[in-house]
Amino acid sequence: MRKLSNCYLTGDGADYNQEKGIKYLEDAVDGDDTEAAHQLALIYEYGEYDVPVDVVLAAEWFLNAASNGHIEAMAEYAMCCELGCGVPQSDADALDWYTRAANAGHIEAHFSVGEIFEEAKGVPQSDEEACLWYYKAAVMGDDDAKKALLRLQDIARIVVPGWNAVLNE
């Protein structure tokens, strides 16, 4: 269904038909295609294929995909919650979804969880907790996390012995 949708949305192999393309993507979601839900979210977020931008629909589709295990959608929905984009702003929901994404292996989500603790967004401020999350992201290669560890090096050296070894990776 998703491939057929792309034919209609791009006009490649079928006449361009936005309505049919979106419908085929929605049908794919009904068939448990989480990638189709993520694609719909991106279409509404960025206004792709001449679809008007609709951040509320984008957030709904991100949540649909995230709830069904799509890792990137978990991080995207977390950002919607953090910024109040398409959903009411909620630090608690942002932390929940970033943590789910991080635990599923999303690198940037580890950094985002660390940032939440460092900046005390809905949680008690904790540079120690932030360092632990930044370290996990740094081990996975996140450059922003490495910079954060350098910024918090006095705490990082206590909380994560050997933390500076990831700076050279």
PDB file of C-alpha atoms in Angstrom:
ATOM      1  CA  MET A   1       0.000   0.000   0.000  1.00  0.00           C
ATOM      2  CA  ARG A   2       2.803   2.395   0.910  1.00  0.00           C
ATOM      3  CA  LYS A   3       4.512   1.875  -2.448  1.00  0.00           C
ATOM      4  CA  LEU A   4       1.251   2.480  -4.279  1.00  0.00           C
ATOM      5  CA  SER A   5       0.751   5.607  -2.185  1.00  0.00           C
ATOM      6  CA  ASN A   6       4.161   6.903  -3.206  1.00  0.00           C
ATOM      7  CA  CYS A   7       3.281   6.377  -6.881  1.00  0.00           C
ATOM      8  CA  TYR A   8       0.271   8.670  -6.525  1.00  0.00           C
ATOM      9  CA  LEU A   9       2.067  11.205  -4.334  1.00  0.00           C
ATOM     10  CA  THR A  10       5.046  11.540  -6.671  1.00  0.00           C
ATOM     11  CA  GLY A  11       3.341  10.901 -10.006  1.00  0.00           C
ATOM     12  CA  ASP A  12       5.862   8.140 -10.683  1.00  0.00           C
ATOM     13  CA  GLY A  13       4.060   5.176 -12.257  1.00  0.00           C
ATOM     14  CA  ALA A  14       0.630   6.751 -11.770  1.00  0.00           C
ATOM     15  CA  ASP A  15      -0.930  10.135 -12.329  1.00  0.00           C
ATOM     16  CA  TYR A  16      -0.301  12.473  -9.402  1.00  0.00           C
ATOM     17  CA  ASN A  17      -3.262  12.250  -7.034  1.00  0.00           C
ATOM     18  CA  GLN A  18      -2.667  13.589  -3.538  1.00  0.00           C
ATOM     19  CA  GLU A  19      -6.007  12.366  -2.203  1.00  0.00           C
ATOM     20  CA  LYS A  20      -5.449   8.778  -3.371  1.00  0.00           C
ATOM     21  CA  GLY A  21      -1.873   8.838  -2.117  1.00  0.00           C
ATOM     22  CA  ILE A  22      -2.911   9.911   1.373  1.00  0.00           C
ATOM     23  CA  LYS A  23      -5.772   7.380   1.386  1.00  0.00           C
ATOM     24  CA  TYR A  24      -3.414   4.519   0.501  1.00  0.00           C
ATOM     25  CA  LEU A  25      -1.080   5.576   3.308  1.00  0.00           C
ATOM     26  CA  GLU A  26      -3.982   5.654   5.762  1.00  0.00           C
ATOM     27  CA  ASP A  27      -5.021   2.172   4.564  1.00  0.00           C
ATOM     28  CA  ALA A  28      -1.457   0.978   5.146  1.00  0.00           C
ATOM     29  CA  VAL A  29      -1.626   2.286   8.715  1.00  0.00           C
ATOM     30  CA  ASP A  30      -4.865   0.332   9.185  1.00  0.00           C
ATOM     31  CA  GLY A  31      -2.818  -2.698   8.136  1.00  0.00           C
ATOM     32  CA  ASP A  32      -0.343  -2.017  10.972  1.00  0.00           C
ATOM     33  CA  ASP A  33       2.301  -0.301   8.825  1.00  0.00           C
ATOM     34  CA  THR A  34       4.008   1.989  11.362  1.00  0.00           C
ATOM     35  CA  GLU A  35       6.299   3.421   8.688  1.00  0.00           C
ATOM     36  CA  ALA A  36       3.197   4.636   6.822  1.00  0.00           C
ATOM     37  CA  ALA A  37       2.015   6.434   9.986  1.00  0.00           C
ATOM     38  CA  HIS A  38       5.445   8.047  10.326  1.00  0.00           C
ATOM     39  CA  GLN A  39       5.383   9.071   6.666  1.00  0.00           C
ATOM     40  CA  LEU A  40       1.953  10.660   7.125  1.00  0.00           C
ATOM     41  CA  ALA A  41       3.259  12.587  10.126  1.00  0.00           C
ATOM     42  CA  LEU A  42       6.163  13.931   8.092  1.00  0.00           C
ATOM     43  CA  ILE A  43       3.856  14.862   5.211  1.00  0.00           C
ATOM     44  CA  TYR A  44       1.679  16.934   7.550  1.00  0.00           C
ATOM     45  CA  GLU A  45       4.634  18.361   9.475  1.00  0.00           C
ATOM     46  CA  TYR A  46       6.454  19.634   6.385  1.00  0.00           C
ATOM     47  CA  GLY A  47       3.575  20.100   3.956  1.00  0.00           C
ATOM     48  CA  GLU A  48       4.964  17.612   1.470  1.00  0.00           C
ATOM     49  CA  TYR A  49       3.165  16.797  -1.816  1.00  0.00           C
ATOM     50  CA  ASP A  50       1.203  20.073  -1.614  1.00  0.00           C
ATOM     51  CA  VAL A  51      -0.548  18.907   1.560  1.00  0.00           C
ATOM     52  CA  PRO A  52      -1.145  21.881   3.867  1.00  0.00           C
ATOM     53  CA  VAL A  53       0.993  21.886   7.015  1.00  0.00           C
ATOM     54  CA  ASP A  54      -1.068  20.619   9.948  1.00  0.00           C
ATOM     55  CA  VAL A  55       0.928  20.195  13.160  1.00  0.00           C
ATOM     56  CA  VAL A  56      -2.041  18.688  15.001  1.00  0.00           C
ATOM     57  CA  LEU A  57      -2.400  15.911  12.425  1.00  0.00           C
ATOM     58  CA  ALA A  58       1.373  15.478  12.343  1.00  0.00           C
ATOM     59  CA  ALA A  59       1.436  14.965  16.119  1.00  0.00           C
ATOM     60  CA  GLU A  60      -1.459  12.488  15.913  1.00  0.00           C
ATOM     61  CA  TRP A  61       0.350  10.430  13.273  1.00  0.00           C
ATOM     62  CA  PHE A  62       3.641  10.589  15.218  1.00  0.00           C
ATOM     63  CA  LEU A  63       1.784   9.292  18.287  1.00  0.00           C
ATOM     64  CA  ASN A  64       0.173   6.524  16.227  1.00  0.00           C
ATOM     65  CA  ALA A  65       3.550   5.368  14.911  1.00  0.00           C
ATOM     66  CA  ALA A  66       5.288   5.830  18.273  1.00  0.00           C
ATOM     67  CA  SER A  67       2.624   3.858  20.134  1.00  0.00           C
ATOM     68  CA  ASN A  68       3.261   0.998  17.740  1.00  0.00           C
ATOM     69  CA  GLY A  69       7.023   0.945  18.262  1.00  0.00           C
ATOM     70  CA  HIS A  70       8.409   3.305  15.595  1.00  0.00           C
ATOM     71  CA  ILE A  71      11.555   4.618  17.291  1.00  0.00           C
ATOM     72  CA  GLU A  72      12.038   7.817  15.278  1.00  0.00           C
ATOM     73  CA  ALA A  73       8.354   8.651  15.778  1.00  0.00           C
ATOM     74  CA  MET A  74       8.839   8.284  19.543  1.00  0.00           C
ATOM     75  CA  ALA A  75      11.510  10.976  19.470  1.00  0.00           C
ATOM     76  CA  GLU A  76       9.464  13.173  17.112  1.00  0.00           C
ATOM     77  CA  TYR A  77       6.373  12.894  19.309  1.00  0.00           C
ATOM     78  CA  ALA A  78       8.508  13.676  22.368  1.00  0.00           C
ATOM     79  CA  MET A  79       9.601  16.868  20.648  1.00  0.00           C
ATOM     80  CA  CYS A  80       5.965  17.733  19.920  1.00  0.00           C
ATOM     81  CA  CYS A  81       5.255  17.345  23.646  1.00  0.00           C
ATOM     82  CA  GLU A  82       8.333  19.317  24.658  1.00  0.00           C
ATOM     83  CA  LEU A  83       7.516  22.244  22.380  1.00  0.00           C
ATOM     84  CA  GLY A  84       3.730  22.080  22.517  1.00  0.00           C
ATOM     85  CA  CYS A  85       3.595  21.615  18.767  1.00  0.00           C
ATOM     86  CA  GLY A  86       0.268  20.041  17.798  1.00  0.00           C
ATOM     87  CA  VAL A  87      -0.348  18.878  21.371  1.00  0.00           C
ATOM     88  CA  PRO A  88      -0.468  20.658  24.719  1.00  0.00           C
ATOM     89  CA  GLN A  89       3.061  21.290  26.017  1.00  0.00           C
ATOM     90  CA  SER A  90       4.010  18.640  28.590  1.00  0.00           C
ATOM     91  CA  ASP A  91       7.476  18.136  30.054  1.00  0.00           C
ATOM     92  CA  ALA A  92       6.320  14.868  31.636  1.00  0.00           C
ATOM     93  CA  ASP A  93       5.116  13.434  28.311  1.00  0.00           C
ATOM     94  CA  ALA A  94       8.263  14.669  26.572  1.00  0.00           C
ATOM     95  CA  LEU A  95      10.457  12.900  29.125  1.00  0.00           C
ATOM     96  CA  ASP A  96       8.360   9.729  28.863  1.00  0.00           C
ATOM     97  CA  TRP A  97       8.613   9.552  25.064  1.00  0.00           C
ATOM     98  CA  TYR A  98      12.280  10.605  24.902  1.00  0.00           C
ATOM     99  CA  THR A  99      13.070   7.896  27.460  1.00  0.00           C
ATOM    100  CA  ARG A 100      11.166   5.294  25.449  1.00  0.00           C
ATOM    101  CA  ALA A 101      13.050   6.306  22.310  1.00  0.00           C
ATOM    102  CA  ALA A 102      16.391   6.303  24.131  1.00  0.00           C
ATOM    103  CA  ASN A 103      15.734   2.876  25.614  1.00  0.00           C
ATOM    104  CA  ALA A 104      14.944   1.669  22.100  1.00  0.00           C
ATOM    105  CA  GLY A 105      18.337   2.945  20.880  1.00  0.00           C
ATOM    106  CA  HIS A 106      17.630   6.451  19.558  1.00  0.00           C
ATOM    107  CA  ILE A 107      20.898   8.356  20.020  1.00  0.00           C
ATOM    108  CA  GLU A 108      19.577  11.924  20.102  1.00  0.00           C
ATOM    109  CA  ALA A 109      16.863  10.937  22.568  1.00  0.00           C
ATOM    110  CA  HIS A 110      19.580  10.060  25.105  1.00  0.00           C
ATOM    111  CA  PHE A 111      20.884  13.600  24.733  1.00  0.00           C
ATOM    112  CA  SER A 112      17.369  15.042  25.092  1.00  0.00           C
ATOM    113  CA  VAL A 113      16.762  13.147  28.338  1.00  0.00           C
ATOM    114  CA  GLY A 114      20.065  14.492  29.666  1.00  0.00           C
ATOM    115  CA  GLU A 115      19.062  17.996  28.662  1.00  0.00           C
ATOM    116  CA  ILE A 116      15.739  17.658  30.486  1.00  0.00           C
ATOM    117  CA  PHE A 117      17.553  16.786  33.712  1.00  0.00           C
ATOM    118  CA  GLU A 118      20.203  19.474  33.256  1.00  0.00           C
ATOM    119  CA  GLU A 119      17.610  22.169  32.581  1.00  0.00           C
ATOM    120  CA  ALA A 120      15.083  20.882  35.157  1.00  0.00           C
ATOM    121  CA  LYS A 121      12.213  20.664  32.678  1.00  0.00           C
ATOM    122  CA  GLY A 122       9.493  19.148  34.840  1.00  0.00           C
ATOM    123  CA  VAL A 123      11.983  17.220  36.982  1.00  0.00           C
ATOM    124  CA  PRO A 124      14.338  18.217  39.784  1.00  0.00           C
ATOM    125  CA  GLN A 125      17.563  19.605  38.332  1.00  0.00           C
ATOM    126  CA  SER A 126      20.266  16.935  38.284  1.00  0.00           C
ATOM    127  CA  ASP A 127      23.595  17.377  36.555  1.00  0.00           C
ATOM    128  CA  GLU A 128      24.487  13.881  37.735  1.00  0.00           C
ATOM    129  CA  GLU A 129      21.527  12.322  35.930  1.00  0.00           C
ATOM    130  CA  ALA A 130      22.213  14.534  32.919  1.00  0.00           C
ATOM    131  CA  CYS A 131      25.802  13.272  32.762  1.00  0.00           C
ATOM    132  CA  LEU A 132      24.649   9.655  32.768  1.00  0.00           C
ATOM    133  CA  TRP A 133      22.361  10.272  29.782  1.00  0.00           C
ATOM    134  CA  TYR A 134      24.913  12.432  27.972  1.00  0.00           C
ATOM    135  CA  TYR A 135      27.495   9.690  28.453  1.00  0.00           C
ATOM    136  CA  LYS A 136      25.193   7.099  26.885  1.00  0.00           C
ATOM    137  CA  ALA A 137      24.672   9.386  23.888  1.00  0.00           C
ATOM    138  CA  ALA A 138      28.394  10.173  23.646  1.00  0.00           C
ATOM    139  CA  VAL A 139      29.252   6.472  23.596  1.00  0.00           C
ATOM    140  CA  MET A 140      26.905   6.176  20.624  1.00  0.00           C
ATOM    141  CA  GLY A 141      28.739   9.018  18.875  1.00  0.00           C
ATOM    142  CA  ASP A 142      26.600  12.082  19.631  1.00  0.00           C
ATOM    143  CA  ASP A 143      28.827  15.170  19.357  1.00  0.00           C
ATOM    144  CA  ASP A 144      26.449  17.415  21.320  1.00  0.00           C
ATOM    145  CA  ALA A 145      26.583  14.946  24.209  1.00  0.00           C
ATOM    146  CA  LYS A 146      30.380  15.056  24.139  1.00  0.00           C
ATOM    147  CA  LYS A 147      30.233  18.863  24.374  1.00  0.00           C
ATOM    148  CA  ALA A 148      27.781  18.601  27.269  1.00  0.00           C
ATOM    149  CA  LEU A 149      30.122  16.246  29.119  1.00  0.00           C
ATOM    150  CA  LEU A 150      32.967  18.711  28.637  1.00  0.00           C
ATOM    151  CA  ARG A 151      30.775  21.494  29.984  1.00  0.00           C
ATOM    152  CA  LEU A 152      29.891  19.345  33.017  1.00  0.00           C
ATOM    153  CA  GLN A 153      33.293  17.690  33.355  1.00  0.00           C
ATOM    154  CA  ASP A 154      33.629  18.372  37.099  1.00  0.00           C
ATOM    155  CA  ILE A 155      30.513  16.294  37.696  1.00  0.00           C
ATOM    156  CA  ALA A 156      31.082  13.810  34.862  1.00  0.00           C
ATOM    157  CA  ARG A 157      34.436  12.707  36.288  1.00  0.00           C
ATOM    158  CA  ILE A 158      32.703  11.738  39.540  1.00  0.00           C
ATOM    159  CA  VAL A 159      29.532  10.199  38.112  1.00  0.00           C
ATOM    160  CA  VAL A 160      31.028   8.413  35.100  1.00  0.00           C
ATOM    161  CA  PRO A 161      34.621   7.329  35.737  1.00  0.00           C
ATOM    162  CA  GLY A 162      36.521   7.223  32.452  1.00  0.00           C
ATOM    163  CA  TRP A 163      33.979   9.546  30.805  1.00  0.00           C
ATOM    164  CA  ASN A 164      36.633  11.409  28.834  1.00  0.00           C
ATOM    165  CA  ALA A 165      37.583   8.284  26.853  1.00  0.00           C
ATOM    166  CA  VAL A 166      34.465   8.799  24.685  1.00  0.00           C
ATOM    167  CA  LEU A 167      35.666  12.234  23.614  1.00  0.00           C
ATOM    168  CA  ASN A 168      38.213  10.723  21.256  1.00  0.00           C
ATOM    169  CA  GLU A 169      35.850   8.251  19.620  1.00  0.00           C
TER     170      GLU A 169
END
